Short mmCIF file of C-alpha atoms in Angstrom, two decimals:
data_model
loop_
_atom_site.label_atom_id
_atom_site.label_comp_id
_atom_site.label_asym_id
_atom_site.label_seq_id
_atom_site.Cartn_x
_atom_site.Cartn_y
_atom_site.Cartn_z
CA UNK A 4 32.15 -2.44 -15.07
CA UNK A 5 34.55 -5.05 -16.48
CA UNK A 6 32.14 -5.87 -19.32
CA UNK A 7 31.88 -2.26 -20.37
CA UNK A 8 35.63 -1.69 -20.37
CA UNK A 9 36.45 -4.86 -22.29
CA UNK A 10 33.58 -4.26 -24.71
CA UNK A 11 34.86 -0.81 -25.59
CA UNK A 12 38.46 -1.99 -25.75
CA UNK A 13 37.72 -4.77 -28.25
CA UNK A 14 36.03 -2.39 -30.64
CA UNK A 15 38.93 0.02 -30.24
CA UNK A 16 41.23 -2.67 -31.65
CA UNK A 17 38.83 -3.50 -34.48
CA UNK A 18 38.67 0.16 -35.48
CA UNK A 19 42.39 0.04 -36.34
CA UNK A 20 42.01 -2.57 -39.09
CA UNK A 21 43.95 -1.75 -42.30
CA UNK A 22 41.00 -1.47 -44.67
CA UNK A 23 39.09 0.99 -42.48
CA UNK A 24 42.16 3.11 -41.80
CA UNK A 25 43.01 3.30 -45.49
CA UNK A 26 39.48 4.26 -46.47
CA UNK A 27 39.05 6.94 -43.81
CA UNK A 28 42.41 8.60 -43.54
CA UNK A 29 43.98 7.92 -46.99
CA UNK A 30 41.12 8.20 -49.50
CA UNK A 31 43.43 9.16 -52.40
CA UNK A 32 45.35 5.89 -52.10
CA UNK A 33 42.27 3.69 -51.86
CA UNK A 34 41.68 1.51 -54.86
CA UNK A 35 38.71 -0.76 -53.81
CA UNK A 36 35.34 -0.44 -55.41
CA UNK A 37 32.58 1.90 -54.19
CA UNK A 38 30.66 -1.02 -52.68
CA UNK A 39 33.59 -1.91 -50.49
CA UNK A 40 33.85 1.73 -49.41
CA UNK A 41 30.22 1.81 -48.35
CA UNK A 42 30.55 -1.44 -46.40
CA UNK A 43 33.52 -0.11 -44.46
CA UNK A 44 31.77 3.16 -43.72
CA UNK A 45 28.74 1.22 -42.52
CA UNK A 46 30.97 -0.84 -40.22
CA UNK A 47 32.56 2.37 -38.96
CA UNK A 48 29.15 3.85 -38.09
CA UNK A 49 28.10 0.73 -36.22
CA UNK A 50 31.29 0.83 -34.18
CA UNK A 51 30.60 4.46 -33.30
CA UNK A 52 27.03 3.78 -32.19
CA UNK A 53 27.97 0.72 -30.18
CA UNK A 54 30.74 2.70 -28.48
CA UNK A 55 28.10 5.19 -27.36
CA UNK A 56 26.11 2.30 -25.94
CA UNK A 57 29.21 1.05 -24.08
CA UNK A 58 29.69 4.44 -22.47
CA UNK A 59 26.13 4.20 -21.12
CA UNK A 60 26.87 0.75 -19.77
CA UNK A 61 29.96 2.22 -18.11
CA UNK A 62 27.79 4.79 -16.31
CA UNK A 63 25.57 1.96 -15.07
CA UNK A 64 28.54 0.03 -13.75
CA UNK A 65 29.89 3.07 -11.94
CA UNK A 66 26.58 3.51 -10.16
CA UNK A 67 26.56 -0.11 -9.00
CA UNK A 68 29.97 0.21 -7.35
CA UNK A 69 28.56 1.91 -4.25
CA UNK A 70 25.66 0.90 -2.06
CA UNK A 71 24.45 4.35 -1.01
CA UNK A 72 25.74 7.33 -2.94
CA UNK A 73 25.89 11.03 -2.22
CA UNK A 74 22.77 13.09 -1.70
CA UNK A 75 21.74 13.79 -5.28
CA UNK A 76 17.97 13.55 -5.72
CA UNK A 77 17.45 16.24 -8.36
CA UNK A 78 15.96 15.54 -11.75
CA UNK A 79 18.59 17.63 -13.55
CA UNK A 80 21.36 15.16 -12.78
CA UNK A 81 19.20 12.33 -14.01
CA UNK A 82 18.73 14.02 -17.37
CA UNK A 83 22.46 14.66 -17.65
CA UNK A 84 23.32 11.02 -16.87
CA UNK A 85 20.75 9.60 -19.23
CA UNK A 86 21.05 12.13 -22.05
CA UNK A 87 24.72 13.15 -21.95
CA UNK A 88 26.65 12.26 -25.12
CA UNK A 89 30.03 13.05 -26.61
CA UNK A 90 29.51 15.85 -29.12
CA UNK A 91 32.44 14.69 -31.25
CA UNK A 92 31.04 11.21 -31.59
CA UNK A 93 27.56 12.53 -32.35
CA UNK A 94 28.89 14.88 -34.97
CA UNK A 95 30.89 12.12 -36.64
CA UNK A 96 27.84 9.89 -36.76
CA UNK A 97 25.75 12.66 -38.33
CA UNK A 98 28.40 13.27 -41.04
CA UNK A 99 28.44 9.59 -41.93
CA UNK A 100 24.65 9.52 -42.07
CA UNK A 101 24.70 12.30 -44.65
CA UNK A 102 26.97 10.26 -46.92
CA UNK A 103 25.29 6.86 -46.78
CA UNK A 104 21.98 5.37 -45.73
CA UNK A 105 22.86 2.28 -43.70
CA UNK A 106 20.67 -0.07 -41.63
CA UNK A 107 20.51 1.62 -38.13
CA UNK A 108 21.53 -0.18 -34.96
CA UNK A 109 18.73 0.26 -32.40
CA UNK A 110 20.55 0.74 -29.09
CA UNK A 111 17.31 1.24 -27.13
CA UNK A 112 16.06 -2.10 -28.39
CA UNK A 113 19.25 -3.74 -27.12
CA UNK A 114 18.70 -2.19 -23.69
CA UNK A 115 15.04 -3.20 -23.60
CA UNK A 116 15.89 -6.75 -24.61
CA UNK A 117 18.44 -6.93 -21.80
CA UNK A 118 15.95 -5.58 -19.27
CA UNK A 119 13.34 -8.06 -20.45
CA UNK A 120 15.79 -10.91 -20.00
CA UNK A 121 16.52 -9.81 -16.42
CA UNK A 122 12.82 -9.47 -15.68
CA UNK A 123 12.06 -12.92 -17.03
CA UNK A 124 14.88 -14.39 -15.00
CA UNK A 125 13.98 -12.58 -11.78
CA UNK A 126 10.20 -12.96 -11.69
CA UNK A 127 8.20 -16.15 -11.96
CA UNK A 128 5.30 -15.66 -14.33
CA UNK A 129 3.81 -19.11 -13.96
CA UNK A 130 3.17 -21.22 -10.91
CA UNK A 131 3.08 -20.18 -7.29
CA UNK A 132 5.15 -17.22 -6.19
CA UNK A 133 7.32 -18.10 -3.23
CA UNK A 134 8.30 -15.81 -0.38
CA UNK A 135 12.00 -15.04 -0.41
CA UNK A 136 14.12 -16.27 2.44
CA UNK A 137 14.89 -13.73 5.12
CA UNK A 138 11.75 -11.83 4.17
CA UNK A 139 12.09 -8.10 4.92
CA UNK A 140 8.33 -7.80 5.35
CA UNK A 141 7.69 -9.35 8.77
CA UNK A 142 4.18 -9.32 10.07
CA UNK A 143 2.64 -9.86 6.63
CA UNK A 144 1.12 -13.32 6.61
CA UNK A 145 1.16 -15.45 3.44
CA UNK A 146 -2.12 -15.42 1.54
CA UNK A 147 -3.73 -17.55 -1.13
CA UNK A 148 -3.22 -15.35 -4.17
CA UNK A 149 -4.95 -15.64 -7.51
CA UNK A 150 -3.56 -14.30 -10.77
CA UNK A 151 -5.50 -11.03 -10.49
CA UNK A 152 -3.69 -10.12 -7.24
CA UNK A 153 -0.19 -10.55 -8.66
CA UNK A 154 1.73 -7.75 -10.33
CA UNK A 155 1.85 -8.28 -14.13
CA UNK A 156 5.21 -8.48 -15.85
CA UNK A 157 4.48 -5.32 -17.85
CA UNK A 158 3.89 -3.42 -14.61
CA UNK A 159 7.15 -4.75 -13.15
CA UNK A 160 9.03 -3.47 -16.21
CA UNK A 161 7.45 -0.03 -15.78
CA UNK A 162 8.37 0.00 -12.10
CA UNK A 163 11.96 -0.95 -12.81
CA UNK A 164 12.54 1.31 -15.82
CA UNK A 165 10.35 4.35 -15.13
CA UNK A 166 9.39 4.53 -11.44
CA UNK A 167 12.81 3.67 -10.00
CA UNK A 168 15.65 5.71 -11.47
CA UNK A 169 19.29 6.77 -11.08
CA UNK A 170 18.35 9.66 -8.81
CA UNK A 171 16.47 7.50 -6.28
CA UNK A 172 16.99 3.72 -6.32
CA UNK A 173 18.88 1.96 -9.11
CA UNK A 174 17.57 -1.61 -9.48
CA UNK A 175 20.17 -4.35 -9.95
CA UNK A 176 18.02 -7.44 -9.36
CA UNK A 177 14.55 -8.49 -8.33
CA UNK A 178 12.83 -11.38 -6.60
CA UNK A 179 9.18 -12.39 -6.15
CA UNK A 180 7.49 -11.61 -2.87
CA UNK A 181 3.92 -12.79 -2.32
CA UNK A 182 1.90 -11.01 -5.00
CA UNK A 183 4.54 -8.30 -5.28
CA UNK A 184 8.20 -7.86 -6.10
CA UNK A 185 11.30 -7.24 -4.02
CA UNK A 186 13.82 -4.99 -5.78
CA UNK A 187 17.48 -5.01 -4.78
CA UNK A 188 19.75 -2.18 -5.79
CA UNK A 189 21.55 0.99 -4.79
CA UNK A 190 19.93 3.80 -2.85
CA UNK A 191 20.94 7.31 -3.86
CA UNK A 192 20.65 10.29 -1.57
CA UNK A 193 18.47 10.47 1.51
CA UNK A 194 16.06 7.59 1.97
CA UNK A 195 13.14 9.84 2.93
CA UNK A 196 13.46 12.00 -0.19
CA UNK A 197 13.94 8.99 -2.45
CA UNK A 198 10.87 7.32 -0.98
CA UNK A 199 8.80 10.44 -1.58
CA UNK A 200 9.90 10.67 -5.22
CA UNK A 201 9.32 6.99 -5.94
CA UNK A 202 5.89 7.09 -4.28
CA UNK A 203 4.90 10.14 -6.33
CA UNK A 204 5.92 8.46 -9.58
CA UNK A 205 4.10 5.27 -8.62
CA UNK A 206 0.99 7.27 -7.75
CA UNK A 207 1.10 9.02 -11.12
CA UNK A 208 1.52 5.73 -12.99
CA UNK A 209 -0.78 3.37 -11.11
CA UNK A 210 -2.87 5.40 -8.67
CA UNK A 211 -3.57 3.55 -5.41
CA UNK A 212 -3.06 0.02 -6.72
CA UNK A 213 0.31 -0.66 -5.10
CA UNK A 214 2.17 0.06 -1.87
CA UNK A 215 5.89 0.82 -1.66
CA UNK A 216 8.14 -0.22 1.24
CA UNK A 217 11.74 0.95 1.52
CA UNK A 218 13.40 -1.39 4.01
CA UNK A 219 16.64 -2.97 5.17
CA UNK A 220 17.15 -6.54 4.00
CA UNK A 221 17.85 -8.65 7.11
CA UNK A 222 20.06 -10.99 5.07
CA UNK A 223 22.73 -8.44 4.10
CA UNK A 224 21.67 -5.18 5.81
CA UNK A 225 21.31 -3.44 2.44
CA UNK A 226 18.39 -1.29 1.25
CA UNK A 227 15.61 -3.01 -0.67
CA UNK A 228 12.37 -1.77 -2.17
CA UNK A 229 9.23 -3.89 -2.00
CA UNK A 230 6.12 -3.22 -4.06
CA UNK A 231 2.97 -5.18 -3.24
CA UNK A 232 -0.68 -4.80 -4.28
CA UNK A 233 -2.69 -3.01 -1.63
CA UNK A 234 -5.27 -5.79 -1.80
CA UNK A 235 -2.77 -8.10 -0.07
CA UNK A 236 -2.44 -5.72 2.90
CA UNK A 237 -6.03 -5.81 4.10
CA UNK A 238 -6.37 -6.21 7.90
CA UNK A 239 -7.59 -9.50 9.27
CA UNK A 240 -11.23 -9.76 10.27
CA UNK A 241 -12.37 -11.39 13.51
CA UNK A 242 -15.50 -13.36 14.24
CA UNK A 243 -16.21 -11.31 17.38
CA UNK A 244 -16.52 -7.51 16.98
CA UNK A 245 -13.47 -5.72 18.33
CA UNK A 246 -15.42 -3.37 20.58
CA UNK A 247 -17.35 -6.27 22.14
CA UNK A 248 -14.21 -8.23 23.04
CA UNK A 249 -12.50 -5.08 24.36
CA UNK A 250 -15.54 -4.30 26.52
CA UNK A 251 -15.57 -7.80 28.00
CA UNK A 252 -11.88 -7.62 28.86
CA UNK A 253 -12.40 -4.16 30.33
CA UNK A 254 -15.12 -5.34 32.71
CA UNK A 255 -12.94 -8.19 33.97
CA UNK A 256 -10.06 -5.73 34.43
CA UNK A 257 -12.25 -3.43 36.55
CA UNK A 258 -13.10 -6.39 38.77
CA UNK A 259 -9.45 -7.42 39.20
CA UNK A 260 -8.45 -3.81 39.98
CA UNK A 261 -11.05 -3.66 42.75
CA UNK A 262 -10.15 -7.11 44.04
CA UNK A 263 -6.45 -6.32 44.16
CA UNK A 264 -7.08 -3.48 46.62
CA UNK A 265 -9.18 -5.63 49.01
CA UNK A 266 -6.75 -8.12 50.61
CA UNK A 267 -9.49 -9.80 52.66
CA UNK A 268 -11.17 -11.07 49.48
CA UNK A 269 -8.03 -12.25 47.70
CA UNK A 270 -7.64 -15.34 49.87
CA UNK A 271 -11.18 -16.56 49.13
CA UNK A 272 -12.46 -15.53 45.72
CA UNK A 273 -15.73 -17.44 46.13
CA UNK A 274 -16.73 -15.15 48.99
CA UNK A 275 -16.43 -12.11 46.75
CA UNK A 276 -19.98 -12.41 45.46
CA UNK A 277 -21.31 -12.65 49.02
CA UNK A 278 -19.41 -9.50 50.06
CA UNK A 279 -19.72 -7.20 47.07
CA UNK A 280 -19.93 -4.23 49.41
CA UNK A 281 -16.32 -4.86 50.40
CA UNK A 282 -15.26 -4.17 46.83
CA UNK A 283 -16.10 -0.53 47.44
CA UNK A 284 -13.14 -0.38 49.81
CA UNK A 285 -10.89 -1.00 46.84
CA UNK A 286 -12.42 1.80 44.77
CA UNK A 287 -9.78 4.51 45.56
CA UNK A 288 -6.86 2.25 44.71
CA UNK A 289 -8.58 0.95 41.58
CA UNK A 290 -9.29 4.53 40.51
CA UNK A 291 -5.63 5.61 40.84
CA UNK A 292 -4.34 2.61 38.89
CA UNK A 293 -7.07 2.98 36.26
CA UNK A 294 -6.19 6.67 35.93
CA UNK A 295 -2.59 5.80 35.13
CA UNK A 296 -3.71 3.14 32.65
CA UNK A 297 -6.09 5.55 30.97
CA UNK A 298 -3.46 8.27 30.74
CA UNK A 299 -1.08 5.76 29.18
CA UNK A 300 -3.57 4.89 26.43
CA UNK A 301 -4.58 8.53 25.95
CA UNK A 302 -0.93 9.36 25.26
CA UNK A 303 -0.84 6.74 22.51
CA UNK A 304 -4.11 7.95 20.97
CA UNK A 305 -3.19 11.63 21.04
CA UNK A 306 0.19 11.21 19.35
CA UNK A 307 -1.12 8.61 16.89
CA UNK A 308 -3.74 11.07 15.73
CA UNK A 309 -1.13 13.78 15.15
CA UNK A 310 1.09 11.42 13.12
CA UNK A 311 -1.73 9.88 11.08
CA UNK A 312 -1.39 6.41 12.61
CA UNK A 313 -4.62 4.48 13.14
CA UNK A 314 -4.90 2.48 16.38
CA UNK A 315 -7.31 -0.27 17.28
CA UNK A 316 -9.45 -0.51 20.41
CA UNK A 317 -7.24 -1.17 23.48
CA UNK A 318 -7.72 -4.58 25.10
CA UNK A 319 -7.06 -4.27 28.84
CA UNK A 320 -5.54 -7.47 30.21
CA UNK A 321 -6.67 -8.40 33.77
CA UNK A 322 -4.20 -9.60 36.39
CA UNK A 323 -4.78 -11.15 39.82
CA UNK A 324 -1.38 -9.95 41.03
CA UNK A 325 -1.30 -6.23 40.12
CA UNK A 326 -4.84 -5.60 38.88
CA UNK A 327 -3.97 -5.32 35.18
CA UNK A 328 -1.10 -5.93 32.80
CA UNK A 329 -2.03 -2.86 30.80
CA UNK A 330 -3.60 -2.87 27.36
CA UNK A 331 -2.84 -4.49 24.01
CA UNK A 332 -3.30 -1.84 21.33
CA UNK A 333 -3.00 -2.87 17.70
CA UNK A 334 -1.67 -0.54 15.02
CA UNK A 335 -4.19 -0.88 12.19
CA UNK A 336 -2.46 1.27 9.58
CA UNK A 337 1.00 1.29 8.05
CA UNK A 338 3.31 3.56 10.03
CA UNK A 339 5.15 5.95 7.67
CA UNK A 340 8.59 5.96 9.31
CA UNK A 341 10.55 4.96 12.41
CA UNK A 342 10.27 8.39 14.02
CA UNK A 343 6.47 8.17 13.92
CA UNK A 344 6.56 4.72 15.52
CA UNK A 345 8.88 6.06 18.22
CA UNK A 346 6.57 8.96 19.00
CA UNK A 347 3.49 6.75 19.29
CA UNK A 348 5.20 4.01 21.32
CA UNK A 349 6.95 6.33 23.78
CA UNK A 350 3.98 8.67 24.38
CA UNK A 351 2.02 6.17 26.51
CA UNK A 352 4.77 5.16 28.96
CA UNK A 353 6.00 8.76 29.27
CA UNK A 354 2.53 9.94 30.28
CA UNK A 355 2.05 7.04 32.71
CA UNK A 356 5.51 7.39 34.27
CA UNK A 357 5.13 11.15 34.69
CA UNK A 358 1.87 11.07 36.63
CA UNK A 359 2.76 7.85 38.43
CA UNK A 360 6.03 9.24 39.74
CA UNK A 361 4.33 12.44 40.95
CA UNK A 362 1.68 10.43 42.82
CA UNK A 363 4.38 8.14 44.21
CA UNK A 364 6.25 11.13 45.70
CA UNK A 365 3.02 12.62 47.07
CA UNK A 366 2.35 9.36 48.87
CA UNK A 367 5.55 9.79 50.88
CA UNK A 368 4.91 13.47 51.56
CA UNK A 369 1.21 13.41 52.48
CA UNK A 370 0.18 11.71 55.75
CA UNK A 371 -2.48 8.96 55.66
CA UNK A 372 -6.04 10.32 55.80
CA UNK A 373 -7.00 7.98 58.68
CA UNK A 374 -3.73 8.47 60.52
CA UNK A 375 -2.74 4.82 60.07
CA UNK A 376 -2.55 4.19 56.36
CA UNK A 377 -1.19 0.87 55.23
CA UNK A 378 1.50 -0.94 57.20
CA UNK A 379 4.17 -2.73 55.17
CA UNK A 380 7.52 -4.29 55.92
CA UNK A 381 10.57 -2.39 54.74
CA UNK A 382 11.70 -5.38 52.69
CA UNK A 383 8.91 -4.73 50.19
CA UNK A 384 10.96 -1.89 48.71
CA UNK A 385 13.65 -4.35 47.64
CA UNK A 386 11.37 -5.34 44.76
CA UNK A 387 12.09 -2.16 42.78
CA UNK A 388 15.31 -0.21 42.39
CA UNK A 389 13.42 3.03 41.76
CA UNK A 390 10.94 2.55 44.61
CA UNK A 391 13.63 1.40 47.04
CA UNK A 392 15.96 4.26 46.18
CA UNK A 393 13.26 6.91 46.53
CA UNK A 394 11.98 5.38 49.78
CA UNK A 395 15.45 5.31 51.33
CA UNK A 396 16.14 8.85 50.16
CA UNK A 397 12.89 10.26 51.62
CA UNK A 398 12.42 8.09 54.71
CA UNK A 399 16.05 7.87 55.76
CA UNK A 400 16.67 6.01 59.02
CA UNK A 401 12.97 5.20 59.42
CA UNK A 402 13.40 2.58 56.69
CA UNK A 403 15.21 -0.37 58.28
CA UNK A 404 15.29 -4.09 57.60
CA UNK A 405 12.58 -6.01 59.47
CA UNK A 406 10.86 -2.84 60.67
CA UNK A 407 7.18 -2.27 59.72
CA UNK A 408 6.42 1.16 58.40
CA UNK A 409 3.13 3.03 57.96
CA UNK A 410 2.59 4.62 54.55
CA UNK A 411 -0.05 6.53 52.70
CA UNK A 412 -1.75 3.92 50.46
CA UNK A 413 -1.16 6.29 47.56
CA UNK A 414 2.42 4.97 47.52
CA UNK A 415 1.23 1.42 46.82
CA UNK A 416 -1.40 2.48 44.28
CA UNK A 417 1.02 4.66 42.33
CA UNK A 418 3.69 1.97 42.52
CA UNK A 419 1.30 -0.49 40.88
CA UNK A 420 0.73 1.99 38.06
CA UNK A 421 4.47 2.48 37.62
CA UNK A 422 4.98 -1.28 37.46
CA UNK A 423 2.30 -1.69 34.78
CA UNK A 424 3.95 1.02 32.67
CA UNK A 425 7.36 -0.55 33.28
CA UNK A 426 6.50 -4.06 32.13
CA UNK A 427 5.03 -2.59 28.95
CA UNK A 428 8.34 -0.75 28.40
CA UNK A 429 10.32 -4.00 28.25
CA UNK A 430 12.01 -4.12 24.79
CA UNK A 431 10.29 -7.26 23.57
CA UNK A 432 7.96 -8.07 20.68
CA UNK A 433 5.11 -5.66 20.08
CA UNK A 434 5.21 -4.11 23.54
CA UNK A 435 5.82 -0.38 23.72
CA UNK A 436 9.45 -1.12 24.56
CA UNK A 437 9.78 -3.44 21.56
CA UNK A 438 8.43 -0.77 19.23
CA UNK A 439 10.76 1.80 20.77
CA UNK A 440 13.81 -0.42 20.29
CA UNK A 441 12.90 -1.06 16.64
CA UNK A 442 12.39 2.65 16.00
CA UNK A 443 15.74 3.59 17.55
CA UNK A 444 18.07 0.75 16.54
CA UNK A 445 16.33 -1.06 13.69
CA UNK A 446 14.63 -4.40 13.17
CA UNK A 447 17.63 -6.69 13.64
CA UNK A 448 18.62 -5.14 16.97
CA UNK A 449 15.00 -5.21 18.09
CA UNK A 450 14.76 -8.96 17.48
CA UNK A 451 17.86 -9.49 19.62
CA UNK A 452 16.41 -7.36 22.42
CA UNK A 453 13.26 -9.48 22.25
CA UNK A 454 15.19 -12.74 22.60
CA UNK A 455 17.23 -11.45 25.55
CA UNK A 456 14.19 -9.95 27.30
CA UNK A 457 12.13 -13.13 27.00
CA UNK A 458 15.06 -15.18 28.28
CA UNK A 459 15.53 -12.92 31.32
CA UNK A 460 11.80 -12.91 32.02
CA UNK A 461 11.83 -16.69 31.81
CA UNK A 462 14.53 -16.84 34.47
CA UNK A 463 12.71 -14.29 36.64
CA UNK A 464 9.49 -16.29 36.37
CA UNK A 465 11.08 -18.97 38.53
CA UNK A 466 10.93 -16.54 41.45
CA UNK A 467 8.14 -14.09 40.54
CA UNK A 468 4.52 -14.78 39.55
CA UNK A 469 4.14 -11.49 37.67
CA UNK A 470 7.15 -12.31 35.48
CA UNK A 471 5.76 -15.79 34.77
CA UNK A 472 2.36 -14.62 33.56
CA UNK A 473 3.87 -11.70 31.67
CA UNK A 474 6.36 -13.82 29.70
CA UNK A 475 3.55 -16.23 28.79
CA UNK A 476 1.43 -13.32 27.59
CA UNK A 477 4.28 -11.90 25.51
CA UNK A 478 5.13 -15.25 23.96
CA UNK A 479 1.59 -16.05 22.81
CA UNK A 480 0.15 -12.59 22.09
CA UNK A 481 2.87 -9.97 21.78
CA UNK A 482 6.08 -11.55 20.54
CA UNK A 483 5.68 -9.96 17.10
CA UNK A 484 7.12 -9.38 14.61
CA UNK A 485 6.14 -5.74 14.20
CA UNK A 486 4.50 -4.96 10.88
CA UNK A 487 6.72 -3.21 8.31
CA UNK A 488 6.91 0.56 8.14
CA UNK A 489 6.70 2.40 4.85
CA UNK A 490 10.31 3.59 5.15
CA UNK A 491 12.57 1.96 7.73
CA UNK A 492 15.96 3.34 6.68
CA UNK A 493 15.91 6.90 8.04
CA UNK A 494 16.92 7.21 11.70
CA UNK A 495 14.65 9.23 14.02
CA UNK A 496 15.59 12.66 15.32
CA UNK A 497 17.95 12.75 18.29
CA UNK A 498 15.48 14.35 20.71
CA UNK A 499 12.95 11.56 20.16
CA UNK A 500 15.70 8.98 20.56
CA UNK A 501 16.53 10.52 23.94
CA UNK A 502 12.89 10.24 25.04
CA UNK A 503 12.74 6.62 23.92
CA UNK A 504 15.91 5.73 25.81
CA UNK A 505 14.51 7.50 28.89
CA UNK A 506 11.40 5.30 28.76
CA UNK A 507 13.52 2.15 28.54
CA UNK A 508 15.71 3.25 31.46
CA UNK A 509 12.71 4.11 33.66
CA UNK A 510 11.15 0.74 32.93
CA UNK A 511 14.42 -0.97 33.82
CA UNK A 512 14.73 0.93 37.12
CA UNK A 513 11.19 -0.01 38.15
CA UNK A 514 11.62 -3.70 37.30
CA UNK A 515 15.12 -4.27 38.70
CA UNK A 516 15.35 -5.10 42.43
CA UNK A 517 16.99 -2.81 44.98
CA UNK A 518 20.10 -4.76 46.08
CA UNK A 519 21.36 -2.66 49.01
CA UNK A 520 20.28 -3.35 52.62
CA UNK A 521 18.21 -0.74 54.45
CA UNK A 522 20.63 0.21 57.23
CA UNK A 523 21.89 3.46 58.68
CA UNK A 524 25.06 3.30 56.56
CA UNK A 525 23.30 2.58 53.28
CA UNK A 526 21.81 6.05 53.08
CA UNK A 527 25.30 7.54 53.04
CA UNK A 528 26.48 5.12 50.38
CA UNK A 529 23.39 5.76 48.29
#
């Protein structure tokens, strides 16, 4: 902005020189030769053309003053900004052209030379391309890139000058990223509409060679655009087929679900193979928990299919304590936007919580089939705020400290399913809760939630075996980061945000302990 103003001001002073003023405005008093007259007129024309160039530079500077401008994504405004000229200046230039035939000043060449200088300064053509600090593409692992996988300089110039534009994303600088380029600049209008326009232009220019990401730079919280070759985004291959590994984990999970519901075998695992018939006693409980696990995964699959997100085969994780820790489900495609990630992540826990809570209530309402059920101490309900609150509300004075109580085993089975859904709703890493927190509040807030959640789980692991194994599992397998979305700037719709927050709250209520004593007075206070 300062350059444009000073540039125009300097030439304004030069245009008032005595020789030029005499020749233009007092031709009858001019006595120099015709050659001198032509030279002055030529100088006058150059000043006029360069002034037009300065006005264009002024428009550029005005655009760079704001980070995100008003919603103006139409092509008409772009044409007006790029093609608008002062008719008086144009007319004056045309009149001078009719009188003399000077050497023209190529303004477009000046602009192209300036763009080329920026490109050469911002992109490394030789040597290894380094990943920028504070990379806004988490989850993309560095690769050994050859020259054929890197974006050529000519392509970068086309991206900067023709694909990105004033009506979408005005580029101010660029940096190398892997085989691609990170563009910094100013976003205009709505991020979703700008992304759609840029993607369409890129598709028309290059087909399916490159992938565009519109993200928030974690260093300064400003929008950035990243373009990388699609060949660098290929999923990793594993030595063992995915379906084979998932099947093996599934079989072990079935065994732990059965074993968890047969207390007589838990104390001596070696005797399990001598008493396989006893495992049948754990079949009803294993079925209820497996039903909740299956419904959880079915919710993910159903919503992922409707949003166009491709999921991998779920890996069910066995657990000696609660039968299973749930499933690890990889997202194998690039999620388009945060709202889609929120839908997919929240669908599983919502389905599991819904059925689990209904079965949990039925367990309190329905009497045991054998008339005895399962006998537990009332203190067991202190392990969950939700379970303890519901139990005190429904059982009333029958629930007292130190008093055994007979329950329908459906309560315990459904509670296990609720707990599995709850621990997967913890806002950490690539768990469902971690994906929900990223979709609602963004990547930076999600990383903070992850750090706090892992720290709290670490403290809880000193007193709880489930918390210990779960924090170890998160740290080594699920701590993230979550792979980048195509467009991470647009916030999700409010109704989906409400559903995501509901999932996080339900998970918190299941995991937090019930702190109030089970006495006659506590029911009134509750």
